[in-house]
Short mmCIF file of C-alpha atoms in Angstrom, two decimals:
data_model
loop_
_atom_site.label_atom_id
_atom_site.label_comp_id
_atom_site.label_asym_id
_atom_site.label_seq_id
_atom_site.Cartn_x
_atom_site.Cartn_y
_atom_site.Cartn_z
CA MET A 1 12.39 57.43 -6.68
CA PRO A 2 14.89 56.15 -4.05
CA THR A 3 12.15 55.47 -1.48
CA PRO A 4 12.35 51.59 -1.51
CA LEU A 5 16.19 51.64 -2.06
CA THR A 6 17.61 53.69 0.73
CA PRO A 7 15.62 51.96 3.40
CA LEU A 8 16.79 48.56 1.98
CA PHE A 9 20.37 49.52 2.21
CA SER A 10 19.92 51.14 5.68
CA LEU A 11 18.33 47.88 6.88
CA CYS A 12 21.50 46.03 5.77
CA ALA A 13 23.95 48.38 7.32
CA GLY A 14 24.04 47.31 10.93
CA GLY A 15 25.49 43.83 10.62
CA MET A 16 28.41 44.86 12.89
CA PHE A 17 25.96 45.13 15.90
CA THR A 18 25.49 41.32 15.84
CA PHE A 19 28.94 40.80 17.28
CA PRO A 20 27.53 39.92 20.75
CA LEU A 21 26.07 36.78 19.09
CA MET A 22 29.63 35.83 17.75
CA SER A 23 31.45 36.44 20.99
CA PRO A 24 30.67 33.13 22.73
CA THR A 25 31.76 31.15 19.64
CA LEU A 26 34.99 33.24 19.27
CA ALA A 27 35.75 32.47 22.91
CA ALA A 28 35.00 28.79 22.65
CA HIS A 29 36.71 28.02 19.29
CA SER A 30 39.25 30.79 18.65
CA LYS A 31 40.10 30.96 22.39
CA LEU A 32 39.86 34.73 22.41
CA SER A 33 39.86 36.38 25.90
CA GLN A 34 37.46 39.32 26.88
CA PRO A 35 40.20 41.96 26.15
CA HIS A 36 40.54 40.37 22.65
CA LEU A 37 36.75 40.45 22.03
CA THR A 38 36.43 43.94 23.35
CA THR A 39 39.27 45.12 21.01
CA ILE A 40 37.64 43.54 17.86
CA ILE A 41 34.26 45.22 18.35
CA LEU A 42 35.89 48.52 19.51
CA ALA A 43 37.80 48.59 16.23
CA GLY A 44 34.41 48.61 14.39
CA MET A 45 32.64 51.00 16.79
CA MET A 46 35.41 53.52 17.05
CA SER A 47 36.36 53.58 13.31
CA GLN A 48 33.03 55.39 12.55
CA TYR A 49 33.66 58.62 14.51
CA PRO A 50 36.86 60.04 13.08
CA VAL A 51 35.79 59.68 9.48
CA ALA A 52 32.21 60.90 9.72
CA VAL A 53 33.14 64.41 8.58
CA VAL A 54 35.08 63.02 5.58
CA VAL A 55 32.29 60.68 4.62
CA GLY A 56 29.73 63.47 4.76
CA SER A 57 31.96 65.58 2.46
CA VAL A 58 32.30 62.71 0.02
CA THR A 59 28.56 62.29 -0.09
CA ASP A 60 27.95 65.97 -0.69
CA GLN A 61 30.54 66.16 -3.56
CA TYR A 62 30.00 62.84 -5.24
CA GLY A 63 26.55 61.79 -4.27
CA PRO A 64 25.14 58.88 -2.17
CA SER A 65 25.77 56.24 -5.02
CA VAL A 66 29.55 56.48 -4.47
CA CYS A 67 29.39 56.09 -0.77
CA THR A 68 26.92 53.24 -1.23
CA PHE A 69 29.43 51.38 -3.39
CA ILE A 70 32.32 52.05 -1.05
CA GLY A 71 30.27 50.84 1.91
CA GLY A 72 29.48 47.59 0.16
CA LEU A 73 33.08 46.95 -0.88
CA LEU A 74 34.24 47.56 2.76
CA PHE A 75 31.46 45.17 4.07
CA VAL A 76 32.43 42.40 1.56
CA THR A 77 36.12 42.72 2.47
CA GLY A 78 35.44 42.94 6.15
CA PHE A 79 32.86 40.23 6.67
CA GLY A 80 34.50 37.98 4.13
CA GLY A 81 37.94 38.35 5.70
CA PHE A 82 36.67 37.83 9.29
CA SER A 83 34.91 34.55 8.17
CA MET A 84 38.20 33.25 6.68
CA GLU A 85 40.11 34.20 9.95
CA VAL A 86 37.63 32.40 12.12
CA TYR A 87 37.62 29.38 9.75
CA SER A 88 41.42 29.15 9.96
CA THR A 89 41.39 29.07 13.73
CA VAL A 90 38.66 26.53 13.92
CA ALA A 91 40.25 24.24 11.28
CA ALA A 92 43.55 24.44 13.18
CA ASN A 93 41.89 23.60 16.38
CA VAL A 94 43.85 26.09 18.26
CA GLN A 95 44.44 25.82 22.02
CA HIS A 96 45.78 29.39 22.44
CA PRO A 97 44.80 32.61 20.70
CA SER A 98 46.83 33.38 17.67
CA GLN A 99 47.98 37.04 17.93
CA ALA A 100 48.48 37.26 14.14
CA SER A 101 44.96 36.10 13.47
CA PHE A 102 43.52 38.34 16.26
CA TYR A 103 45.20 41.38 14.64
CA ARG A 104 43.68 40.45 11.23
CA MET A 105 40.26 40.16 12.91
CA VAL A 106 40.64 43.72 14.31
CA ILE A 107 41.48 45.03 10.87
CA CYS A 108 38.40 43.19 9.43
CA PHE A 109 36.11 44.89 11.92
CA LEU A 110 37.73 48.25 11.41
CA LEU A 111 36.77 47.87 7.71
CA ILE A 112 33.26 46.78 8.72
CA GLY A 113 32.94 49.86 10.92
CA LEU A 114 34.10 52.10 8.03
CA GLY A 115 31.55 50.35 5.84
CA THR A 116 28.81 51.08 8.40
CA VAL A 117 29.47 54.87 8.47
CA PHE A 118 29.64 55.02 4.60
CA SER A 119 26.35 53.10 4.40
CA TYR A 120 24.58 55.08 7.07
CA CYS A 121 25.56 58.50 5.63
CA ALA A 122 24.62 57.34 2.14
CA SER A 123 21.12 56.31 3.18
CA LEU A 124 20.62 59.31 5.50
CA PHE A 125 21.79 61.98 3.09
CA ALA A 126 20.08 60.47 0.05
CA ALA A 127 16.68 60.36 1.88
CA SER A 128 17.26 63.95 3.21
CA LYS A 129 18.14 65.47 -0.07
CA TYR A 130 15.57 63.72 -2.26
CA PHE A 131 12.77 64.51 0.34
CA ALA A 132 14.02 67.95 1.44
CA SER A 133 10.45 69.22 2.07
CA HIS A 134 10.04 66.53 4.58
CA ILE A 135 13.64 66.27 5.84
CA GLY A 136 12.72 65.50 9.42
CA LEU A 137 10.66 62.57 8.65
CA ALA A 138 12.97 61.21 5.89
CA SER A 139 16.04 61.43 8.12
CA GLY A 140 14.19 60.03 11.17
CA ALA A 141 12.88 57.11 9.08
CA MET A 142 16.34 56.24 7.95
CA MET A 143 17.72 56.38 11.46
CA ALA A 144 14.83 54.19 12.69
CA ILE A 145 15.35 51.60 9.99
CA PHE A 146 19.03 51.55 10.60
CA ALA A 147 18.30 50.88 14.25
CA LEU A 148 16.21 47.80 13.12
CA SER A 149 19.21 46.24 11.26
CA PRO A 150 20.61 44.40 14.25
CA LEU A 151 17.08 42.86 14.88
CA PHE A 152 16.75 41.88 11.19
CA PHE A 153 20.12 40.10 11.23
CA SER A 154 19.99 38.61 14.64
CA SER A 155 16.59 37.12 13.79
CA ILE A 156 18.19 35.50 10.64
CA ALA A 157 21.09 34.29 12.71
CA THR A 158 18.97 32.50 15.40
CA HIS A 159 16.73 30.84 12.81
CA PHE A 160 19.28 29.71 10.33
CA PHE A 161 22.84 29.78 11.70
CA MET A 162 22.57 28.54 15.31
CA ASP A 163 24.11 25.15 16.17
CA SER A 164 21.31 23.19 17.78
CA THR A 165 23.63 21.05 19.77
CA THR A 166 25.86 23.70 21.38
CA GLY A 167 23.62 26.76 21.16
CA LEU A 168 26.44 28.71 19.56
CA LEU A 169 26.35 30.76 16.36
CA ASN A 170 27.99 29.34 13.34
CA VAL A 171 30.16 32.38 12.71
CA VAL A 172 31.85 31.40 9.47
CA PRO A 173 28.68 30.83 7.29
CA PHE A 174 26.88 33.77 9.06
CA ASN A 175 29.74 36.13 8.08
CA VAL A 176 29.79 34.84 4.47
CA PHE A 177 25.98 35.44 4.40
CA LEU A 178 26.56 39.03 5.66
CA ALA A 179 29.28 39.60 3.08
CA PHE A 180 27.10 38.37 0.19
CA VAL A 181 23.93 40.22 1.20
CA THR A 182 25.56 43.55 1.91
CA GLY A 183 27.57 43.40 -1.25
CA LEU A 184 24.78 42.42 -3.44
CA VAL A 185 22.37 45.12 -2.08
CA SER A 186 25.01 47.87 -2.15
CA ALA A 187 25.86 47.14 -5.73
CA PHE A 188 22.12 47.10 -6.76
CA VAL A 189 21.40 50.33 -4.83
CA SER A 190 24.51 52.10 -6.04
CA ILE A 191 23.63 51.39 -9.75
CA ILE A 192 19.99 52.50 -9.29
CA LEU A 193 20.97 55.69 -7.46
CA ARG A 194 23.44 56.63 -10.07
CA GLN A 195 20.71 56.49 -12.73
CA LEU A 196 18.46 58.97 -10.79
CA PRO A 197 18.51 62.64 -11.57
CA PRO A 198 20.34 64.70 -8.80
CA PRO A 199 18.00 66.18 -6.22
CA VAL A 200 16.88 69.67 -6.79
CA ILE A 201 18.29 71.88 -4.09
CA VAL A 202 16.95 75.47 -4.05
CA GLU A 203 19.15 78.03 -2.36
CA MET A 204 18.50 81.75 -2.33
CA ASP A 205 21.24 84.14 -2.98
CA SER A 206 22.07 86.94 -0.68
CA ASP A 207 20.25 89.48 -2.66
CA ALA A 208 16.98 87.37 -2.60
CA ILE A 209 17.43 86.83 1.07
CA ALA A 210 17.79 90.57 1.60
CA SER A 211 14.83 91.35 -0.53
CA ASP A 212 12.68 88.83 1.29
CA SER A 213 13.77 90.22 4.68
CA THR A 214 12.80 93.75 3.45
CA ASN A 215 9.37 92.47 2.36
CA GLU A 216 8.86 90.68 5.62
CA GLU A 217 9.60 93.78 7.53
CA GLU A 218 7.27 95.87 5.45
CA THR A 219 4.46 93.44 5.83
CA THR A 220 4.94 92.55 9.51
CA PRO A 221 2.03 93.89 11.56
CA LEU A 222 2.86 96.51 14.10
CA LEU A 223 0.96 94.68 16.75
CA VAL A 224 1.58 91.10 17.68
CA PRO A 225 -1.58 89.17 18.34
CA ASP A 226 -2.24 88.31 21.98
CA SER A 227 -2.19 84.55 21.17
CA GLU A 228 1.42 84.99 20.00
CA VAL A 229 2.78 87.27 22.86
CA ALA A 230 3.64 84.29 25.04
CA ALA A 231 5.73 82.76 22.26
CA ALA A 232 7.58 85.87 21.20
CA VAL A 233 10.31 87.61 23.18
CA ALA A 234 12.26 90.63 21.91
CA ILE A 235 16.02 89.99 22.39
CA ASP A 236 19.19 90.40 20.43
CA LYS A 237 20.12 87.55 18.18
CA PRO A 238 22.83 85.42 19.86
CA LYS A 239 26.33 85.50 18.57
CA TYR A 240 27.38 81.97 17.80
CA PRO A 241 31.03 80.84 18.02
CA SER A 242 32.53 80.81 14.42
CA THR A 243 35.74 78.96 15.20
CA ILE A 244 36.58 75.89 17.07
CA ARG A 245 38.79 77.98 19.40
CA GLU A 246 35.74 80.02 20.30
CA LEU A 247 33.67 76.87 20.69
CA VAL A 248 35.93 75.15 23.12
CA LYS A 249 36.25 78.28 25.28
CA THR A 250 32.61 77.93 26.18
CA VAL A 251 31.60 76.24 29.38
CA ASP A 252 28.61 74.64 27.78
CA PHE A 253 30.70 72.90 25.33
CA TRP A 254 32.61 71.07 27.97
CA LEU A 255 29.56 70.27 30.09
CA PHE A 256 27.81 68.82 26.98
CA ALA A 257 30.95 66.83 25.99
CA VAL A 258 31.40 65.30 29.42
CA TYR A 259 27.69 64.35 29.40
CA CYS A 260 28.16 62.60 25.96
CA LEU A 261 31.35 60.92 27.12
CA PHE A 262 29.66 59.36 30.18
CA ILE A 263 26.23 58.43 28.73
CA LEU A 264 27.24 57.40 25.22
CA GLY A 265 30.44 55.80 26.45
CA ALA A 266 28.63 53.63 29.06
CA SER A 267 25.84 52.72 26.56
CA GLU A 268 28.21 51.62 23.86
CA MET A 269 30.06 49.51 26.37
CA VAL A 270 26.90 47.67 27.05
CA ILE A 271 25.98 47.48 23.37
CA SER A 272 29.38 45.98 22.47
CA ASN A 273 29.52 43.53 25.39
CA ILE A 274 25.96 42.42 25.98
CA GLY A 275 26.83 38.91 24.73
CA THR A 276 29.51 38.15 27.32
CA ILE A 277 27.44 39.93 29.98
CA SER A 278 24.62 37.50 29.27
CA GLU A 279 27.11 34.55 29.17
CA SER A 280 28.38 35.49 32.65
CA LEU A 281 24.92 34.86 34.16
CA PRO A 282 23.23 31.39 34.76
CA ALA A 283 20.53 30.30 32.43
CA ALA A 284 17.03 31.38 33.10
CA PRO A 285 14.59 29.02 34.86
CA TYR A 286 12.90 26.73 32.49
CA HIS A 287 9.44 28.08 33.16
CA SER A 288 10.42 31.72 32.26
CA THR A 289 8.33 32.94 29.31
CA LEU A 290 10.97 35.47 28.35
CA ALA A 291 13.73 32.86 28.28
CA SER A 292 11.81 30.67 25.95
CA THR A 293 11.29 33.37 23.34
CA SER A 294 14.73 32.85 21.85
CA SER A 295 17.31 30.02 21.68
CA SER A 296 19.95 32.37 22.72
CA SER A 297 19.96 34.96 25.39
CA ALA A 298 22.54 37.06 23.73
CA ALA A 299 20.40 37.14 20.53
CA LEU A 300 17.38 38.12 22.62
CA GLN A 301 19.37 41.02 24.12
CA VAL A 302 20.58 42.29 20.69
CA LYS A 303 16.83 42.18 19.49
CA LEU A 304 15.66 44.04 22.56
CA LEU A 305 18.39 46.79 22.12
CA SER A 306 17.41 47.07 18.37
CA ILE A 307 13.68 47.51 19.20
CA ALA A 308 14.41 49.98 22.02
CA ASN A 309 16.69 51.94 19.77
CA THR A 310 13.98 52.23 17.01
CA ILE A 311 11.16 53.14 19.42
CA SER A 312 13.23 55.82 21.00
CA ARG A 313 14.31 57.34 17.64
CA ILE A 314 10.67 57.35 16.37
CA VAL A 315 9.16 58.85 19.52
CA VAL A 316 11.69 61.22 21.00
CA GLY A 317 12.34 63.35 17.96
CA PRO A 318 8.69 64.35 17.13
CA LEU A 319 7.95 64.64 20.84
CA ALA A 320 10.92 67.00 21.49
CA ASP A 321 9.86 69.10 18.47
CA PHE A 322 6.34 69.40 19.89
CA VAL A 323 7.04 70.16 23.51
CA SER A 324 10.37 71.99 22.93
CA PRO A 325 10.12 73.77 19.66
CA ILE A 326 13.30 75.38 18.32
CA ALA A 327 13.29 79.20 18.41
CA SER A 328 13.54 81.33 15.28
CA PHE A 329 14.34 84.99 14.88
CA LEU A 330 12.34 87.54 12.97
CA PRO A 331 14.12 90.30 11.12
CA SER A 332 13.11 92.68 13.97
CA GLY A 333 15.09 90.71 16.43
CA VAL A 334 12.12 89.00 18.05
CA ARG A 335 12.63 85.48 19.10
CA THR A 336 9.56 83.27 18.35
CA PHE A 337 8.46 79.74 18.72
CA PRO A 338 6.20 77.96 16.23
CA ARG A 339 4.08 76.73 19.25
CA LYS A 340 4.11 77.19 23.05
CA HIS A 341 7.41 76.08 24.61
CA VAL A 342 6.32 73.56 27.26
CA ILE A 343 9.72 72.38 28.63
CA SER A 344 13.40 72.66 27.92
CA ARG A 345 15.10 70.26 25.40
CA PHE A 346 17.70 69.55 28.04
CA SER A 347 14.94 67.69 30.01
CA PHE A 348 15.38 64.87 27.44
CA LEU A 349 19.14 64.67 28.46
CA ALA A 350 18.11 64.60 32.11
CA GLY A 351 15.59 61.88 31.34
CA ALA A 352 17.98 59.73 29.45
CA ALA A 353 20.70 59.92 32.03
CA SER A 354 18.13 59.15 34.81
CA LEU A 355 16.84 56.12 32.96
CA LEU A 356 20.34 54.84 32.41
CA SER A 357 21.12 55.29 36.10
CA LEU A 358 18.08 53.35 37.10
CA THR A 359 18.92 50.71 34.54
CA PHE A 360 22.46 50.19 36.07
CA ILE A 361 21.11 50.24 39.51
CA TRP A 362 18.64 47.46 38.62
CA LEU A 363 21.45 45.42 37.11
CA ALA A 364 23.56 45.87 40.30
CA VAL A 365 20.79 44.83 42.73
CA GLY A 366 18.09 42.77 40.81
CA VAL A 367 19.73 40.76 37.97
CA HIS A 368 20.93 37.15 38.89
CA ASN A 369 20.04 35.16 35.75
CA GLN A 370 19.64 35.78 32.05
CA ALA A 371 15.86 36.19 32.08
CA GLN A 372 16.24 39.39 34.22
CA LEU A 373 18.68 41.00 31.74
CA TRP A 374 16.01 42.48 29.54
CA ALA A 375 15.85 45.76 31.49
CA LEU A 376 19.45 46.43 30.77
CA SER A 377 19.03 45.99 27.05
CA ILE A 378 15.84 48.09 26.91
CA GLY A 379 16.97 50.88 29.27
CA THR A 380 20.38 51.25 27.50
CA GLY A 381 18.75 51.27 24.05
CA LEU A 382 16.15 53.95 25.04
CA SER A 383 18.79 56.18 26.73
CA TYR A 384 21.34 55.89 23.95
CA SER A 385 19.00 56.66 21.12
CA ALA A 386 17.22 59.46 22.99
CA THR A 387 20.47 61.23 23.55
CA PHE A 388 21.63 60.83 19.93
CA THR A 389 18.27 61.96 18.64
CA VAL A 390 18.30 65.33 20.55
CA ILE A 391 21.99 66.16 20.08
CA PRO A 392 21.66 67.83 16.55
CA SER A 393 18.77 70.10 17.63
CA LEU A 394 20.59 70.98 20.80
CA LEU A 395 23.78 71.81 18.93
CA SER A 396 21.91 73.98 16.48
CA SER A 397 20.10 75.88 19.29
CA LEU A 398 23.31 76.36 21.22
CA TRP A 399 25.69 77.39 18.43
CA GLY A 400 23.64 77.83 15.27
CA LEU A 401 23.04 75.99 12.01
CA GLN A 402 25.88 77.37 9.93
CA HIS A 403 28.55 74.99 11.63
CA LEU A 404 26.17 72.21 12.66
CA GLY A 405 28.01 69.46 10.83
CA ARG A 406 31.39 70.61 12.21
CA ASN A 407 30.05 70.94 15.71
CA PHE A 408 28.28 67.57 15.52
CA GLY A 409 31.47 65.89 14.33
CA PHE A 410 33.60 67.58 17.08
CA MET A 411 31.12 66.39 19.65
CA MET A 412 31.41 62.88 18.52
CA TYR A 413 34.89 62.73 19.89
CA ALA A 414 33.23 62.42 23.36
CA PRO A 415 31.86 58.98 22.69
CA PHE A 416 35.12 58.26 20.72
CA THR A 417 36.91 58.81 23.88
CA GLY A 418 34.30 57.44 26.36
CA THR A 419 33.52 54.17 24.68
CA PRO A 420 37.12 52.68 24.94
CA ILE A 421 37.43 53.93 28.47
CA PHE A 422 34.25 52.16 29.70
CA SER A 423 34.84 49.11 27.47
CA TYR A 424 38.37 48.48 28.67
CA ILE A 425 37.36 49.00 32.34
CA TYR A 426 34.79 46.25 31.75
CA ALA A 427 37.29 44.03 29.84
CA SER A 428 40.11 44.34 32.47
CA ILE A 429 37.74 43.67 35.37
CA SER A 430 36.17 40.75 33.58
CA ALA A 431 39.52 39.36 32.70
CA SER A 432 40.70 39.63 36.37
CA HIS A 433 37.79 37.45 37.56
CA THR A 434 38.09 34.89 34.91
CA GLU A 435 39.04 31.41 36.22
CA VAL A 436 42.26 29.65 34.88
CA GLY A 437 41.51 27.72 31.73
CA GLU A 438 38.37 29.69 30.98
CA THR A 439 37.85 32.35 28.27
CA ILE A 440 34.47 33.87 29.45
CA CYS A 441 34.13 35.14 33.00
CA LYS A 442 31.25 33.70 35.02
CA GLY A 443 29.38 35.36 37.75
CA ARG A 444 28.21 38.89 38.81
CA SER A 445 31.72 39.76 39.93
CA CYS A 446 32.66 40.00 36.19
CA TRP A 447 30.90 43.34 35.85
CA GLU A 448 29.60 44.59 39.22
CA LEU A 449 32.53 46.99 39.81
CA THR A 450 32.18 48.29 36.20
CA PHE A 451 28.51 49.14 36.53
CA SER A 452 29.04 50.65 40.05
CA PHE A 453 31.44 53.05 38.32
CA SER A 454 28.87 53.58 35.55
CA ILE A 455 26.12 54.43 38.16
CA ILE A 456 28.30 57.17 39.45
CA THR A 457 29.02 58.63 36.08
CA SER A 458 25.40 58.46 35.07
CA ILE A 459 24.24 60.33 38.18
CA PHE A 460 26.95 62.89 37.60
CA SER A 461 25.48 63.18 33.95
CA ILE A 462 22.06 63.99 35.54
CA LEU A 463 23.65 66.92 37.46
CA ILE A 464 25.22 68.16 34.17
CA SER A 465 22.02 68.09 32.32
CA PHE A 466 20.36 70.15 35.09
CA MET A 467 23.26 72.61 34.95
CA LEU A 468 22.67 73.07 31.20
CA TRP A 469 18.84 73.29 31.77
CA LYS A 470 19.32 76.07 34.29
CA ARG A 471 21.90 77.98 32.21
CA TRP A 472 19.44 77.96 29.22
CA ARG A 473 16.22 78.33 31.06
CA ASN A 474 13.35 79.51 28.85
CA LYS A 475 15.63 79.70 25.79
CA ILE A 476 16.03 76.04 24.61
#
């Protein structure tokens, strides 16, 4: 059984998200500026979205073992190549950033990003297909374990790869370690998965479905029990958009896309740059308990982000299913819920946007040293994962299951657009406040304007979520 294998590979798939630990070292030794650092991590973050549909198709056609092997190969090439580039700049003792080396670093992280999406899809779909009877639990478990990956690797980084004299991460040996571990695990998991029998997928043909529908109609009681009256409403089945042209003509699509652009774009900006945000602030007071829990503030923020991501994925999914059950339709055209519908699923979008707004407001008014930065990491992690967790169910409720994969992939172009917008706003403002001769900006002025803009977009996202909530009142 793949039970101990897919979680193992999923746990090793998030090495890219330890980049905030590498940023201070790259700035100090490779002389990379904030725009350089932002471009490198964006290459990894953004390379995932355009190919998600392709990777899903490869997994469906050739199985998870192929994607696992490809993911490992990309990881070895990416992490190994990145360590070589960093080593060359350190050995040469460069005083100015090498553009050629910078471009090669960008390519390396692009490969790492591709490796991440191959690995993530392989783990997710392997668990979902081998445990189809418990697909919600299986997929949720894989997502939660993947969210723990940055915590796993950042803990290893702080314990074994930190320079005790400078407090900086030894990037070269750490990336060699990442290349070795991900390559070894992917090879092992790929070989084992290839030996397993293919999962049994039972699909009923159209005649069987028609027969079942007839039988259900014949055995359906004429009177609905009183206990079920509140959960069943007689309406016509909705007509879902069958083409992309029909989809983009709907107002709901654009409202949802703008929400995802603002919330996911701003969140991924924080996730990508939490290391330099932390470096911009003065060290925490020596008596702070929180400050003493880690030798690096950046490492602490990565761990908090990972923990918040995991908790949100574990809690929000089952909670949404319980208080906002997805409607189903009986052959008679009656819409029914498996249990009482307590609140709209769009309330989770409103809650995520509200939490992110409060998080950014707290950063703007209450953060003056590194010990106070914990709220940014936790608030961003909770909001980001809560949004991602409810997106598939909202898409299926809005536009049906038949084209869920297509619609989900299409919606992912929202963060694909939003993340570079927010990230380059942050990078350009930070670079404009960096003193001459320095590579890392110091002080609150490095990011105050960026987060003021993010507060406005987050509040606007709250309004969008309420608009969607009102438009689909008592339906989703």
